[in-house]
PDB file of N, CA, C and O in Angstrom:
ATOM      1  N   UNK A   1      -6.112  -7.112   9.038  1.00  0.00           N
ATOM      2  CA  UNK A   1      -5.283  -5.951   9.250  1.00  0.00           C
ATOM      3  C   UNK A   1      -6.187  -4.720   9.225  1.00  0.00           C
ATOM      4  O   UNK A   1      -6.655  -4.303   8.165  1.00  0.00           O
ATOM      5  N   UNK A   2      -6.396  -4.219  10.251  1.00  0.00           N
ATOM      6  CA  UNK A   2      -7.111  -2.995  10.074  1.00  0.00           C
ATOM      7  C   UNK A   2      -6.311  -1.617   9.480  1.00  0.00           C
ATOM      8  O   UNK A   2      -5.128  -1.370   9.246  1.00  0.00           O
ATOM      9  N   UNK A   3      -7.537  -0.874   9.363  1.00  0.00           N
ATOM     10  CA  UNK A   3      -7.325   0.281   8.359  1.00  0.00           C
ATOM     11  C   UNK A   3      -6.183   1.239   9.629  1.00  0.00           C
ATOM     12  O   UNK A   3      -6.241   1.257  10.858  1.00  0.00           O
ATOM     13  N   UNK A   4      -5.191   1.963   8.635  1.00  0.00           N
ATOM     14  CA  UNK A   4      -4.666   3.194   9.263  1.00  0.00           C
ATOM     15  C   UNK A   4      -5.347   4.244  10.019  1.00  0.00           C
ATOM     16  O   UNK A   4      -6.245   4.828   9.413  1.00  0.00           O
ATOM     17  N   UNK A   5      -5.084   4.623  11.297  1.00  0.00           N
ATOM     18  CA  UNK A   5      -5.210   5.918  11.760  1.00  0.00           C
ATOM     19  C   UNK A   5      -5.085   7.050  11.096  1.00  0.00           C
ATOM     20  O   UNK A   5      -4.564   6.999   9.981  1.00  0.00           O
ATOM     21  N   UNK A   6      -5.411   7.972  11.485  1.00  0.00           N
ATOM     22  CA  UNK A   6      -5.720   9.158  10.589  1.00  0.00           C
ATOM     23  C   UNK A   6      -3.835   9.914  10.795  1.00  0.00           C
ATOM     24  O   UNK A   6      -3.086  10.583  10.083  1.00  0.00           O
ATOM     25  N   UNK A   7      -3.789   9.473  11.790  1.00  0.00           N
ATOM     26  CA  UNK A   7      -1.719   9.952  12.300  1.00  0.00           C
ATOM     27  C   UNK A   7      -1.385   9.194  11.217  1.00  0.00           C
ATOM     28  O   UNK A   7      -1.124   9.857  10.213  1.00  0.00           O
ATOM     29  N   UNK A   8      -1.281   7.458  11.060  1.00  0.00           N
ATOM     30  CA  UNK A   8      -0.586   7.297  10.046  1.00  0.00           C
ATOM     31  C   UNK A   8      -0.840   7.304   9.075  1.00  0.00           C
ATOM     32  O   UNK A   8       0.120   7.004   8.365  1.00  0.00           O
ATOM     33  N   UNK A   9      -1.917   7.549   8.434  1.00  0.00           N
ATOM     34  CA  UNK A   9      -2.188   8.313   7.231  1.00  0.00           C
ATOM     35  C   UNK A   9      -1.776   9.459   6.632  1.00  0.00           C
ATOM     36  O   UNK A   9      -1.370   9.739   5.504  1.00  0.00           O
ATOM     37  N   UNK A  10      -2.038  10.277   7.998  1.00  0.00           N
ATOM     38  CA  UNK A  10      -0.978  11.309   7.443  1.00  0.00           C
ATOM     39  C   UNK A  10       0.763  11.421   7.380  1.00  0.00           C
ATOM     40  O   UNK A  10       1.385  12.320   6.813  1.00  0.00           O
ATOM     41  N   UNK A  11       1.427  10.102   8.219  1.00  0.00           N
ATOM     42  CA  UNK A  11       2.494   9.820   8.339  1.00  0.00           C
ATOM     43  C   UNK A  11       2.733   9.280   6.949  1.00  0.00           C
ATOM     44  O   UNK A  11       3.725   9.707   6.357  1.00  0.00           O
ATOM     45  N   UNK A  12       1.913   8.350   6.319  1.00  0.00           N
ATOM     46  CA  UNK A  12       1.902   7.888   5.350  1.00  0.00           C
ATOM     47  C   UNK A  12       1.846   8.742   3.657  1.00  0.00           C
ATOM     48  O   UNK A  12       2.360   8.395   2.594  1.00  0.00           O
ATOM     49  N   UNK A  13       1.148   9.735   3.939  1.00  0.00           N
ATOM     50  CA  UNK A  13       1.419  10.915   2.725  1.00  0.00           C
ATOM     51  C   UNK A  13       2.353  11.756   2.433  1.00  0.00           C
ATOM     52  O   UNK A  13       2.668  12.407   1.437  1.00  0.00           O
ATOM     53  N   UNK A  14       2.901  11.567   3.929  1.00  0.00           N
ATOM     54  CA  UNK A  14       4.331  12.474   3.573  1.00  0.00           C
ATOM     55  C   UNK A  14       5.641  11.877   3.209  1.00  0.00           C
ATOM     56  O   UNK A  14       6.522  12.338   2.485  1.00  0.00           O
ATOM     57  N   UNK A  15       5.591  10.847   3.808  1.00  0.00           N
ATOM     58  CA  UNK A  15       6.553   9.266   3.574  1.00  0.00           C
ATOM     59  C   UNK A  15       6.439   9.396   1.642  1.00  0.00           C
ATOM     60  O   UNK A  15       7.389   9.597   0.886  1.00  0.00           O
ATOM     61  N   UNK A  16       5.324   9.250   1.347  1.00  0.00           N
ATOM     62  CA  UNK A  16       5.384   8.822   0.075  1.00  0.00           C
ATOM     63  C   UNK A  16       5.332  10.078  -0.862  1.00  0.00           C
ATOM     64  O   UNK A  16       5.063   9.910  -2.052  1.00  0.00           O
ATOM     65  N   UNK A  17       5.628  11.564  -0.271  1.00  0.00           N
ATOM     66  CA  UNK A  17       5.942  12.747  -0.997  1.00  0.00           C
ATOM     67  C   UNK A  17       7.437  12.993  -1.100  1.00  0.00           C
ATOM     68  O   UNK A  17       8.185  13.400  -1.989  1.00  0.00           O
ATOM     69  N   UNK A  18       7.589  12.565   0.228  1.00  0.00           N
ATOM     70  CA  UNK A  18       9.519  12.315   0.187  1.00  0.00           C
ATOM     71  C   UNK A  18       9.964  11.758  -0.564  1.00  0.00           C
ATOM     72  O   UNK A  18      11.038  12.194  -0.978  1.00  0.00           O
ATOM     73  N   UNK A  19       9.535  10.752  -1.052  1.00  0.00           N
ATOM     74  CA  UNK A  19       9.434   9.481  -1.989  1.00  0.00           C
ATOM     75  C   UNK A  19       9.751   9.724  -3.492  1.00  0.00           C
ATOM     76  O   UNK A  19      10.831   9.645  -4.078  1.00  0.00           O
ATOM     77  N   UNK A  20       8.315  10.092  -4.027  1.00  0.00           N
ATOM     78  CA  UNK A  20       7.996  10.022  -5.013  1.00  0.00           C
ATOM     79  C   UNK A  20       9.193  11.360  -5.924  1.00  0.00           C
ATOM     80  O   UNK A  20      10.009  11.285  -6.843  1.00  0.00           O
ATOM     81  N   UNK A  21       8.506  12.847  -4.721  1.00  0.00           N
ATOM     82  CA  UNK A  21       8.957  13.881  -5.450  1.00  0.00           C
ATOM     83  C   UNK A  21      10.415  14.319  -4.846  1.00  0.00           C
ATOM     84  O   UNK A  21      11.056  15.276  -5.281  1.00  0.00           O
ATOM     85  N   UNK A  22      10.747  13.649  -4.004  1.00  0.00           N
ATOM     86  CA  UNK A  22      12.084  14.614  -3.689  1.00  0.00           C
ATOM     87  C   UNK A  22      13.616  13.287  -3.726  1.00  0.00           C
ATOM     88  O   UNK A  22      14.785  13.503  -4.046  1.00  0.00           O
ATOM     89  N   UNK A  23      12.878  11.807  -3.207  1.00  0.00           N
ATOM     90  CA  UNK A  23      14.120  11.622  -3.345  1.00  0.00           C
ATOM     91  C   UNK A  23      14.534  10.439  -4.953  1.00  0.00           C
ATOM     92  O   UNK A  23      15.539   9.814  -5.291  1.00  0.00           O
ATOM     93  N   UNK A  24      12.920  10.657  -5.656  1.00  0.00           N
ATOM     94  CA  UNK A  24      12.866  10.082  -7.121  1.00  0.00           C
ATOM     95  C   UNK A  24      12.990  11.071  -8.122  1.00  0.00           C
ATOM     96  O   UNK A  24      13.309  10.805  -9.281  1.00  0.00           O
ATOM     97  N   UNK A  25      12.684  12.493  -7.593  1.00  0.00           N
ATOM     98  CA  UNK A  25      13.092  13.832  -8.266  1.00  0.00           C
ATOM     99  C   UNK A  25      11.916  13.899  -9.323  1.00  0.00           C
ATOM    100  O   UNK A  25      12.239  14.593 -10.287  1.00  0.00           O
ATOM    101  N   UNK A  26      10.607  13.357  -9.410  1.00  0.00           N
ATOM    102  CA  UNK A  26       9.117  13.413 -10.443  1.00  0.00           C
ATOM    103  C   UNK A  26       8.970  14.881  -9.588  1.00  0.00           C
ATOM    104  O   UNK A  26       9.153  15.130  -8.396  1.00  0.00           O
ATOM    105  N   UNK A  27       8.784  15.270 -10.105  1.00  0.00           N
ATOM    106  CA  UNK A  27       7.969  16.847 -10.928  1.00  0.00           C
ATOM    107  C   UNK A  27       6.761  16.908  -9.792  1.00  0.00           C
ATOM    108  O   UNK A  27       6.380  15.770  -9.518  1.00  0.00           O
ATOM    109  N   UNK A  28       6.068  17.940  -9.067  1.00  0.00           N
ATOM    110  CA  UNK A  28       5.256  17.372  -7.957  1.00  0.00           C
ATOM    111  C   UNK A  28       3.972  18.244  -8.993  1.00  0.00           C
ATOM    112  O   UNK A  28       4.023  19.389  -9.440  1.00  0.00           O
ATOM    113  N   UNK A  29       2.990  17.309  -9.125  1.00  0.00           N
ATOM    114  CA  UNK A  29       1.653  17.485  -9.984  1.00  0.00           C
ATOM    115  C   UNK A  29       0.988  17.524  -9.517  1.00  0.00           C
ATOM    116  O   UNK A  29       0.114  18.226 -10.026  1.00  0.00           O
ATOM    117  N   UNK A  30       0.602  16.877  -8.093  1.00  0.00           N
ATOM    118  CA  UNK A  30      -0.293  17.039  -7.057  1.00  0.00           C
ATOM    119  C   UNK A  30      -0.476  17.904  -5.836  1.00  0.00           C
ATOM    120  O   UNK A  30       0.619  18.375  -5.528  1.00  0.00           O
ATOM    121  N   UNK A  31      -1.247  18.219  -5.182  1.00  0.00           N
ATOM    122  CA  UNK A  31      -0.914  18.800  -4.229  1.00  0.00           C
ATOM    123  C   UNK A  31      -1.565  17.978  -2.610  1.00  0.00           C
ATOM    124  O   UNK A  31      -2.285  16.980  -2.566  1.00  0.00           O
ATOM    125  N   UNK A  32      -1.131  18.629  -1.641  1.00  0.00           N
ATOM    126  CA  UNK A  32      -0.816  17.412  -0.314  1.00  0.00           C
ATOM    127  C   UNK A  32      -2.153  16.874  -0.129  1.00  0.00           C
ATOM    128  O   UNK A  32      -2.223  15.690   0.200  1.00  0.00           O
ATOM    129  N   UNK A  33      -3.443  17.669  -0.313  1.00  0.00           N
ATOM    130  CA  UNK A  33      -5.174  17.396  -0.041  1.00  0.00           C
ATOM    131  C   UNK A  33      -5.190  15.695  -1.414  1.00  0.00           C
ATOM    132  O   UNK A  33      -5.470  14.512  -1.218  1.00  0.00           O
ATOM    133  N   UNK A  34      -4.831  16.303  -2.426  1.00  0.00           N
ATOM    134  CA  UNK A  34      -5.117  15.219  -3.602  1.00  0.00           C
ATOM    135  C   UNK A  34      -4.161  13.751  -3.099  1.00  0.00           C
ATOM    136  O   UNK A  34      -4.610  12.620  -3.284  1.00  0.00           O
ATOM    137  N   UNK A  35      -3.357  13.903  -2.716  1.00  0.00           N
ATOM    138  CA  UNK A  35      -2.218  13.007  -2.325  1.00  0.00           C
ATOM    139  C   UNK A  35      -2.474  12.074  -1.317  1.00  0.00           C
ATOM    140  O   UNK A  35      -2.170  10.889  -1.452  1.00  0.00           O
ATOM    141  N   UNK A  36      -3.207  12.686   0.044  1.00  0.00           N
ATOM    142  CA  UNK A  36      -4.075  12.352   0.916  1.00  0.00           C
ATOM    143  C   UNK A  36      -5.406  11.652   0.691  1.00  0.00           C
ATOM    144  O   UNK A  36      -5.835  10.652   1.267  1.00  0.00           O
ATOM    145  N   UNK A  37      -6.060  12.499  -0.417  1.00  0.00           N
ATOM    146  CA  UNK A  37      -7.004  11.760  -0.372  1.00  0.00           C
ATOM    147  C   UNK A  37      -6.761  10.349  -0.723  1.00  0.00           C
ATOM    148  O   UNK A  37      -7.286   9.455  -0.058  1.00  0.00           O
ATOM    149  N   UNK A  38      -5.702   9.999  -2.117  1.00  0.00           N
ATOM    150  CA  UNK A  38      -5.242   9.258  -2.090  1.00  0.00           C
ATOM    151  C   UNK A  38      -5.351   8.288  -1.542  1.00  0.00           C
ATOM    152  O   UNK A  38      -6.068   7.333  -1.843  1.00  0.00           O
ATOM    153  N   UNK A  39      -4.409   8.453  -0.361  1.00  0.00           N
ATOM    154  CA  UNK A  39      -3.929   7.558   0.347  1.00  0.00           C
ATOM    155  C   UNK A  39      -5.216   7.180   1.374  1.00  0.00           C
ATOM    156  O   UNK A  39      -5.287   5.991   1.686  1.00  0.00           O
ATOM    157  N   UNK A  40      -6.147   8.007   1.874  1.00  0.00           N
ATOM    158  CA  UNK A  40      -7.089   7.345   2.186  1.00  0.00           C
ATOM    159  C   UNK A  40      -7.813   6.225   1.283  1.00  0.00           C
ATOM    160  O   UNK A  40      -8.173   5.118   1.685  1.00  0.00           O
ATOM    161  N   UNK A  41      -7.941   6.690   0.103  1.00  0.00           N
ATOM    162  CA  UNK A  41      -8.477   5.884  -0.666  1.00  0.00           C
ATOM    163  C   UNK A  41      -8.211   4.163  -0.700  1.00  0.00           C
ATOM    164  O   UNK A  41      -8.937   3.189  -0.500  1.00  0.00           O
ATOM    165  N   UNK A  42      -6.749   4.358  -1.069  1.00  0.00           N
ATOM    166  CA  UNK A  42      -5.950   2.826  -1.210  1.00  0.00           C
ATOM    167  C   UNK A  42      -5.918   2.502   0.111  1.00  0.00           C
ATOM    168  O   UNK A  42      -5.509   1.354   0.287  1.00  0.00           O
ATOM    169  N   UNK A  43      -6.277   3.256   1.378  1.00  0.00           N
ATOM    170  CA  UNK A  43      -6.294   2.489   2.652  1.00  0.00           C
ATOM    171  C   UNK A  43      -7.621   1.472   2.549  1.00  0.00           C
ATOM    172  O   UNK A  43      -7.664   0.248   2.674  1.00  0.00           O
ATOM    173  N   UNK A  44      -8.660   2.412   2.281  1.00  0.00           N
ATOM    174  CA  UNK A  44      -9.653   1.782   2.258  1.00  0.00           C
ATOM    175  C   UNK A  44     -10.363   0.837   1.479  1.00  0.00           C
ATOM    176  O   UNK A  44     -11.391   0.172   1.607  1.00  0.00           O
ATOM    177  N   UNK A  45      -9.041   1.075   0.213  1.00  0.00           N
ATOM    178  CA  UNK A  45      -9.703  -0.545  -0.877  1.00  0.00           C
ATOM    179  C   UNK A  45      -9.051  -1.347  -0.197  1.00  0.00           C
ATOM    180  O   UNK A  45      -9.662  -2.348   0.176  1.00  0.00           O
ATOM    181  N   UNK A  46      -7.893  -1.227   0.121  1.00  0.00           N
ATOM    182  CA  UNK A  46      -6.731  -2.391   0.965  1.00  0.00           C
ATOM    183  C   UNK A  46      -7.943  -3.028   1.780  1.00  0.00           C
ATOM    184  O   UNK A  46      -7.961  -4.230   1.513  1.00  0.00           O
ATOM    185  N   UNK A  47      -8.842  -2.737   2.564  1.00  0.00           N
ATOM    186  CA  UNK A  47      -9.222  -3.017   3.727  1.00  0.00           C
ATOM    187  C   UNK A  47     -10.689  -3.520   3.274  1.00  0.00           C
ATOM    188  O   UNK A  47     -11.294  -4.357   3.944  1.00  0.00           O
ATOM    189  N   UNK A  48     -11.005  -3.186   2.574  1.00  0.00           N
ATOM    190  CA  UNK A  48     -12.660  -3.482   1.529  1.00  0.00           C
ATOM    191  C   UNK A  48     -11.996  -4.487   0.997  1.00  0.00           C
ATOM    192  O   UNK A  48     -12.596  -5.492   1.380  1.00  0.00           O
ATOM    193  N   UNK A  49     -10.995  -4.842   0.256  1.00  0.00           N
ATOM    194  CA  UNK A  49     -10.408  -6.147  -0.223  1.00  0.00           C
ATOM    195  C   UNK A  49      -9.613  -7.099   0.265  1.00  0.00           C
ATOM    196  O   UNK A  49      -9.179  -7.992  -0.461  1.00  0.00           O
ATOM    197  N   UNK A  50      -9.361  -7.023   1.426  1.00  0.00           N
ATOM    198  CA  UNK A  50      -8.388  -8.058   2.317  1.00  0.00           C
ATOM    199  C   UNK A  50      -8.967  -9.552   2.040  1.00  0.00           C
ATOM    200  O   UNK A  50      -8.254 -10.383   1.478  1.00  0.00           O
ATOM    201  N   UNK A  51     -10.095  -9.812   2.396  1.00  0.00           N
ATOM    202  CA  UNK A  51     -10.736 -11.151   2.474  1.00  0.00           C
ATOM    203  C   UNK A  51     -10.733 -11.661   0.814  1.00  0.00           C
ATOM    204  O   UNK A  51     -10.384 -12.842   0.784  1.00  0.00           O
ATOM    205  N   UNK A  52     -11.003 -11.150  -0.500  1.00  0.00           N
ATOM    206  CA  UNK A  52     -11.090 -11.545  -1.696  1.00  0.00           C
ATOM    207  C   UNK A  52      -9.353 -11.786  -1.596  1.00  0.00           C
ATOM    208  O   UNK A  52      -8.873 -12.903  -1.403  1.00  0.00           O
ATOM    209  N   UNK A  53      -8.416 -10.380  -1.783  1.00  0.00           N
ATOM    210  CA  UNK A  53      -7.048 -11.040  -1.434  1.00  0.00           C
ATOM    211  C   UNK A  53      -6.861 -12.487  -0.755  1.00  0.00           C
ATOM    212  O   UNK A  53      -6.342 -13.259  -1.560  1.00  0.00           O
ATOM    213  N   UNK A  54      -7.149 -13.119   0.572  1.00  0.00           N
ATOM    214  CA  UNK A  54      -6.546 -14.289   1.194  1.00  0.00           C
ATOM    215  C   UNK A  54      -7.347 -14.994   0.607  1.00  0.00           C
ATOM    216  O   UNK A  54      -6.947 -16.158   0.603  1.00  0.00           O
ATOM    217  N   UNK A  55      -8.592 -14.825  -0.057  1.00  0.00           N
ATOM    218  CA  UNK A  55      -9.056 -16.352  -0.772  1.00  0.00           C
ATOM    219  C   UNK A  55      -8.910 -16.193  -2.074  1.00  0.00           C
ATOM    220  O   UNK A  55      -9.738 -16.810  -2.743  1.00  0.00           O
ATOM    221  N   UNK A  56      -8.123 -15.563  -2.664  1.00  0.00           N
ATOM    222  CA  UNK A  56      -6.974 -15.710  -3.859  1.00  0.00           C
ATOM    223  C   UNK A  56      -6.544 -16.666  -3.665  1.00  0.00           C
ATOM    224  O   UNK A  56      -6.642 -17.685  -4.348  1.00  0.00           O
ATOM    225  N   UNK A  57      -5.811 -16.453  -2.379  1.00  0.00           N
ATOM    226  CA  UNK A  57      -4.306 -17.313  -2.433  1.00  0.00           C
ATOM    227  C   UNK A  57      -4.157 -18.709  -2.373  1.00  0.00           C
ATOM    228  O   UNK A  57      -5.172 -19.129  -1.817  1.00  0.00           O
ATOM    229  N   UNK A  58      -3.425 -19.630  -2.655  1.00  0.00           N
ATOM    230  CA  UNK A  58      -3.637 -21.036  -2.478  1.00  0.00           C
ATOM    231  C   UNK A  58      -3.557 -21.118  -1.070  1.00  0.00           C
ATOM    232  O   UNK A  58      -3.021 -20.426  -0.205  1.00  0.00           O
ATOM    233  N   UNK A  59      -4.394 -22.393  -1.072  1.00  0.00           N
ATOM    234  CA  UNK A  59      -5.008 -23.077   0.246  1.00  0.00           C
ATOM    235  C   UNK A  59      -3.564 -22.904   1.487  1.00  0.00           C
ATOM    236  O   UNK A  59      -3.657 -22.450   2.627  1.00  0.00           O
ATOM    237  N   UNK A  60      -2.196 -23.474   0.743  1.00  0.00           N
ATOM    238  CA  UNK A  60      -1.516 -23.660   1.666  1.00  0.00           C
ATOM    239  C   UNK A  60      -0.988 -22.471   1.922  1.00  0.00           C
ATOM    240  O   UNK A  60      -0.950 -22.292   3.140  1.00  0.00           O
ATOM    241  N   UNK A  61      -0.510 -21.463   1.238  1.00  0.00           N
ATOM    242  CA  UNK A  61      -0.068 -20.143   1.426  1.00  0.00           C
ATOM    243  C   UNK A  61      -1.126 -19.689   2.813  1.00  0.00           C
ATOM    244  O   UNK A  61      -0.861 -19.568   4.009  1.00  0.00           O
ATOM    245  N   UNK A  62      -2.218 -19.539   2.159  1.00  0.00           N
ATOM    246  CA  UNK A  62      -3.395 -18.911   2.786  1.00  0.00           C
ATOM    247  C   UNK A  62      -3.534 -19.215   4.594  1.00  0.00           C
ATOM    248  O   UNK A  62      -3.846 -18.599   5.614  1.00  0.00           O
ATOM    249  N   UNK A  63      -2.961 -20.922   4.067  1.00  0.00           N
ATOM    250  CA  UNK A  63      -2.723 -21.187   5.710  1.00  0.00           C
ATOM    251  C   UNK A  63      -1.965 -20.860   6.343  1.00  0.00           C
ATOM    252  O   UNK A  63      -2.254 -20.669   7.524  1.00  0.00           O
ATOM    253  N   UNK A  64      -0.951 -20.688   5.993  1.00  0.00           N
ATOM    254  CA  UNK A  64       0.491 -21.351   6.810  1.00  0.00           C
ATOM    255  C   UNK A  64       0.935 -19.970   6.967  1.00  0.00           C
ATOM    256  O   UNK A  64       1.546 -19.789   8.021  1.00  0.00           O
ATOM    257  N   UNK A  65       0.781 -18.760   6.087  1.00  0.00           N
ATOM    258  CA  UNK A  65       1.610 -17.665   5.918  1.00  0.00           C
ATOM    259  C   UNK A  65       0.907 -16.799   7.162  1.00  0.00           C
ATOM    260  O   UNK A  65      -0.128 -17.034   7.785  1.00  0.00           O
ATOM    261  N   UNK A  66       1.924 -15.643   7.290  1.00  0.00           N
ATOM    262  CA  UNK A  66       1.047 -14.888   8.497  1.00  0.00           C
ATOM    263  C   UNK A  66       0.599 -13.481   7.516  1.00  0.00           C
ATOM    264  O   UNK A  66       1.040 -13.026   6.461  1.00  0.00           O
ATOM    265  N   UNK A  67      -0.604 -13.037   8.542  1.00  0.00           N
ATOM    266  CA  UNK A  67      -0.814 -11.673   7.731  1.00  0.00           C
ATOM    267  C   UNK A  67       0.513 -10.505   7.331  1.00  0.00           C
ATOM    268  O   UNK A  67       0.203  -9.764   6.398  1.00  0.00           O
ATOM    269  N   UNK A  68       1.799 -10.286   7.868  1.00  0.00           N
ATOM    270  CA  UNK A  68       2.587  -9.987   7.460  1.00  0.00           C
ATOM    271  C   UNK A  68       3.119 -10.492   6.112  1.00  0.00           C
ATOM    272  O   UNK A  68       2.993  -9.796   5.104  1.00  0.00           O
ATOM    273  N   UNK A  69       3.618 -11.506   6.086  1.00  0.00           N
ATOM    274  CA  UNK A  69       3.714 -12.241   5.041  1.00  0.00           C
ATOM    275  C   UNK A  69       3.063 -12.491   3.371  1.00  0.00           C
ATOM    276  O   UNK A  69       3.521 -12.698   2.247  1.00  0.00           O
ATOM    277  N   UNK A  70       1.737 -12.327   4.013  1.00  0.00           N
ATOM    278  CA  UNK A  70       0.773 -12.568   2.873  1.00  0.00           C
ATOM    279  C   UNK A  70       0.805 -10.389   2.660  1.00  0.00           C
ATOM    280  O   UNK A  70       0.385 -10.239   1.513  1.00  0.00           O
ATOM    281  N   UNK A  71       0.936  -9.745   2.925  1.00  0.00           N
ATOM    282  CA  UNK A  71       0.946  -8.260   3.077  1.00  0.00           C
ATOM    283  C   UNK A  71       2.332  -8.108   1.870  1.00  0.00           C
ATOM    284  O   UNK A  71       2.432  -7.764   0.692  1.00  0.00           O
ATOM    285  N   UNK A  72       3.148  -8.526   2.819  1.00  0.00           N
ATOM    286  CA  UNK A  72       4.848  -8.784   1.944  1.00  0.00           C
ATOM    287  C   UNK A  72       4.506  -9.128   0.460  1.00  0.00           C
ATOM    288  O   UNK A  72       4.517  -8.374  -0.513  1.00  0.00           O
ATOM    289  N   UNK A  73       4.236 -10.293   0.520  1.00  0.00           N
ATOM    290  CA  UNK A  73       3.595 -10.820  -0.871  1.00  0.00           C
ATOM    291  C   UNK A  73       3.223 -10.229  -2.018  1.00  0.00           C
ATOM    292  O   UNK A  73       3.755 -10.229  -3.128  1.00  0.00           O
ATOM    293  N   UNK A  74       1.938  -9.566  -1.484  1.00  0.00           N
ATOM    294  CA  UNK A  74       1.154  -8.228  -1.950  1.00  0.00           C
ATOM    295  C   UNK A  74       2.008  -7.318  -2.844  1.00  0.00           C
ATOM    296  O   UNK A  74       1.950  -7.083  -4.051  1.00  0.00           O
ATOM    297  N   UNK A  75       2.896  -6.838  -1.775  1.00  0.00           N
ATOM    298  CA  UNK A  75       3.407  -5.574  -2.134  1.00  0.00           C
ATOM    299  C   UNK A  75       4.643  -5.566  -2.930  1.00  0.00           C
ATOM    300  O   UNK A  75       5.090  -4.658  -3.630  1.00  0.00           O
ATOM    301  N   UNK A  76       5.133  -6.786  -2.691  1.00  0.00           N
ATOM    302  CA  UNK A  76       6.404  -7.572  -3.489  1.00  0.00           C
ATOM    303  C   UNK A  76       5.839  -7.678  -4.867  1.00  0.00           C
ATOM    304  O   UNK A  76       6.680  -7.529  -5.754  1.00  0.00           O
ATOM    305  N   UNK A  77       4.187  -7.977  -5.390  1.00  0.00           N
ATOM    306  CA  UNK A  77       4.263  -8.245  -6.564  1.00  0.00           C
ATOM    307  C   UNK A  77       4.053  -6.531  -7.339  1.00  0.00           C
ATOM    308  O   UNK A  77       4.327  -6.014  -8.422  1.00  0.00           O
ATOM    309  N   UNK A  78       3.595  -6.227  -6.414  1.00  0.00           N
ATOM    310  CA  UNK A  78       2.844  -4.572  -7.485  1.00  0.00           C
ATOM    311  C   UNK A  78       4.081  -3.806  -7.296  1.00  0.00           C
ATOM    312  O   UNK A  78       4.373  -2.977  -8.158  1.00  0.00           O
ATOM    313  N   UNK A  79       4.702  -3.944  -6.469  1.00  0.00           N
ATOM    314  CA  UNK A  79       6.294  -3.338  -6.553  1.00  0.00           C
ATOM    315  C   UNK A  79       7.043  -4.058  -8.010  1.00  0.00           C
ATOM    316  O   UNK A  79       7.604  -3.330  -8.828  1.00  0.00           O
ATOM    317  N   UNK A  80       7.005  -4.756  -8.095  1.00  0.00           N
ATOM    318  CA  UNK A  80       8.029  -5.742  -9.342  1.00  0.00           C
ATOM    319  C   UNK A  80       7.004  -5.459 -10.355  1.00  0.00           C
ATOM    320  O   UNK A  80       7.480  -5.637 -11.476  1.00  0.00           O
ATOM    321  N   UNK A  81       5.901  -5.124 -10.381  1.00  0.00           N
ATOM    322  CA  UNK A  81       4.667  -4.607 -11.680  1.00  0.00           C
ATOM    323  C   UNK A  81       4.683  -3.537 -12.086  1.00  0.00           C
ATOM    324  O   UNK A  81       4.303  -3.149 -13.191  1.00  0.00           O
ATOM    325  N   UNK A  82       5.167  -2.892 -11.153  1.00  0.00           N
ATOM    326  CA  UNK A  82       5.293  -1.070 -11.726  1.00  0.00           C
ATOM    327  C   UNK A  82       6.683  -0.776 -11.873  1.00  0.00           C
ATOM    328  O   UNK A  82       7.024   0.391 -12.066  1.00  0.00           O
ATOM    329  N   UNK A  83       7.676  -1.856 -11.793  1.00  0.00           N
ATOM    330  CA  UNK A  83       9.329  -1.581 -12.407  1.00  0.00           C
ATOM    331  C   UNK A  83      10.319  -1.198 -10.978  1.00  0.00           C
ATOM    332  O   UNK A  83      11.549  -1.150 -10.999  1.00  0.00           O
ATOM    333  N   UNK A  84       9.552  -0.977  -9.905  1.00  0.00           N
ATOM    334  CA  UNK A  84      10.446  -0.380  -8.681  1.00  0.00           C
ATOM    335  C   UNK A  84      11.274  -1.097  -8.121  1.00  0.00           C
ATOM    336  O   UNK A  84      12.333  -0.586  -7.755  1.00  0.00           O
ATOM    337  N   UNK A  85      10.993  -2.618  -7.879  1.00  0.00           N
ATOM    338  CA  UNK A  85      11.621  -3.415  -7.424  1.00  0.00           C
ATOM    339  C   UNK A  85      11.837  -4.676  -7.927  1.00  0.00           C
ATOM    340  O   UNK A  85      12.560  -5.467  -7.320  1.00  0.00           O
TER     341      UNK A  85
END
């Protein structure tokens, strides 16, 4: 899965300002440069760590699942780790 465009990156910082501060109502502590950088950041571990991620996973997952899927996965667990879902 390659890394985000710099459009959805920035599509992506505002998505998650809507988010966080307006429709979870947190207090906004950051400002849009820090928020961004952010999100570049976790683009780019996402993408520096993809390959250690799929050889995590068991053999058959690893096979059978598609990169959507195994993405889903991902985000299904750190979502249910930080209480959101």
């Amino acid at each position: 899965m390659a890394v985000l465009t710099d459009s959805e990156r920035a599509i992506a910082t505002r998505a998650w300002v809507e988010k966080v501060f307006v429709e979870l109502g947190v207090t906004a502590s950051l400002d849009h440069a820090q928020i961004r950088a952010a999100v570049d950041a976790a683009d780019d571990w996402a993408d520096l760590n993809a390959a250690a991620y799929n050889l995590a996973l068991p053999l058959a997952f690893r096979n059978g699942a598609t990169i959507a899927q195994k993405t889903l996965l991902l985000t299904y667990v750190i979502l249910r780790r930080a209480g959101i879902f």
